[in-house]
Amino acid sequence: YLRVLQPGSISTGDPWRLLRRSNSIASITALNYCYYLDFDPDLATQFVELESLAHAWKERFLEKLSS
């Protein structure tokens, strides 16, 4: 999965390259596992502190942490 940071236009076949990987712990699998299957407050706190994590994910984890 990729996150769009700057909107624009692309077409089929346009080249792209990964400039940086902004985190090493927040894979889609890890986020879903922690949120839906085995909630880990320490890991959720780490997710919330990630600058690059989408705001919606941060809100979800903050709600779970506060309940």
Short mmCIF file of C-alpha atoms in Angstrom, two decimals:
data_model
loop_
_atom_site.label_atom_id
_atom_site.label_comp_id
_atom_site.label_asym_id
_atom_site.label_seq_id
_atom_site.Cartn_x
_atom_site.Cartn_y
_atom_site.Cartn_z
CA TYR A 1 0.00 0.00 0.00
CA LEU A 2 1.07 3.54 -0.71
CA ARG A 3 -0.10 6.83 0.73
CA VAL A 4 -0.54 9.87 -1.49
CA LEU A 5 1.28 12.84 0.01
CA GLN A 6 0.97 15.23 -2.91
CA PRO A 7 -2.04 15.07 -5.24
CA GLY A 8 -1.45 15.04 -8.97
CA SER A 9 -2.09 13.12 -12.14
CA ILE A 10 -0.57 9.83 -13.21
CA SER A 11 -1.25 7.51 -16.10
CA THR A 12 -0.91 3.80 -16.65
CA GLY A 13 2.74 3.01 -17.23
CA ASP A 14 4.11 6.13 -15.52
CA PRO A 15 7.25 5.28 -13.57
CA TRP A 16 7.47 5.84 -9.84
CA ARG A 17 10.04 5.14 -7.18
CA LEU A 18 10.06 4.84 -3.44
CA LEU A 19 11.96 7.82 -2.04
CA ARG A 20 11.84 6.75 1.58
CA ARG A 21 10.11 4.31 3.86
CA SER A 22 8.83 6.43 6.69
CA ASN A 23 8.29 3.69 9.25
CA SER A 24 9.31 0.14 9.84
CA ILE A 25 6.65 -1.07 12.29
CA ALA A 26 3.32 0.06 10.83
CA SER A 27 2.60 -2.39 8.05
CA ILE A 28 -1.05 -2.85 7.09
CA THR A 29 -0.85 -6.33 8.62
CA ALA A 30 0.56 -5.03 11.92
CA LEU A 31 -2.00 -2.22 12.17
CA ASN A 32 -4.93 -4.54 11.50
CA TYR A 33 -3.63 -7.27 13.80
CA CYS A 34 -3.17 -4.86 16.68
CA TYR A 35 -6.48 -3.08 16.14
CA TYR A 36 -8.78 -6.01 15.39
CA LEU A 37 -7.21 -9.19 16.77
CA ASP A 38 -4.74 -8.66 19.61
CA PHE A 39 -4.74 -5.10 20.93
CA ASP A 40 -1.35 -4.14 22.37
CA PRO A 41 -1.44 -0.72 24.11
CA ASP A 42 2.34 -0.28 23.87
CA LEU A 43 2.37 -0.96 20.14
CA ALA A 44 -0.72 1.21 19.61
CA THR A 45 1.09 4.07 21.35
CA GLN A 46 4.04 3.61 19.00
CA PHE A 47 1.67 3.72 16.02
CA VAL A 48 0.07 6.95 17.26
CA GLU A 49 3.49 8.58 17.58
CA LEU A 50 4.40 7.86 13.94
CA GLU A 51 4.47 11.10 11.96
CA SER A 52 3.58 9.35 8.71
CA LEU A 53 0.57 7.38 9.96
CA ALA A 54 -2.74 8.59 8.55
CA HIS A 55 -4.81 10.70 10.94
CA ALA A 56 -7.74 8.26 10.73
CA TRP A 57 -5.57 5.41 12.05
CA LYS A 58 -4.25 7.58 14.85
CA GLU A 59 -7.80 8.47 15.88
CA ARG A 60 -8.83 4.80 15.94
CA PHE A 61 -5.92 3.82 18.16
CA LEU A 62 -6.40 6.83 20.46
CA GLU A 63 -10.06 5.86 20.95
CA LYS A 64 -9.06 2.30 21.86
CA LEU A 65 -6.32 3.51 24.17
CA SER A 66 -8.74 5.77 26.05
CA SER A 67 -11.41 3.09 26.56
#
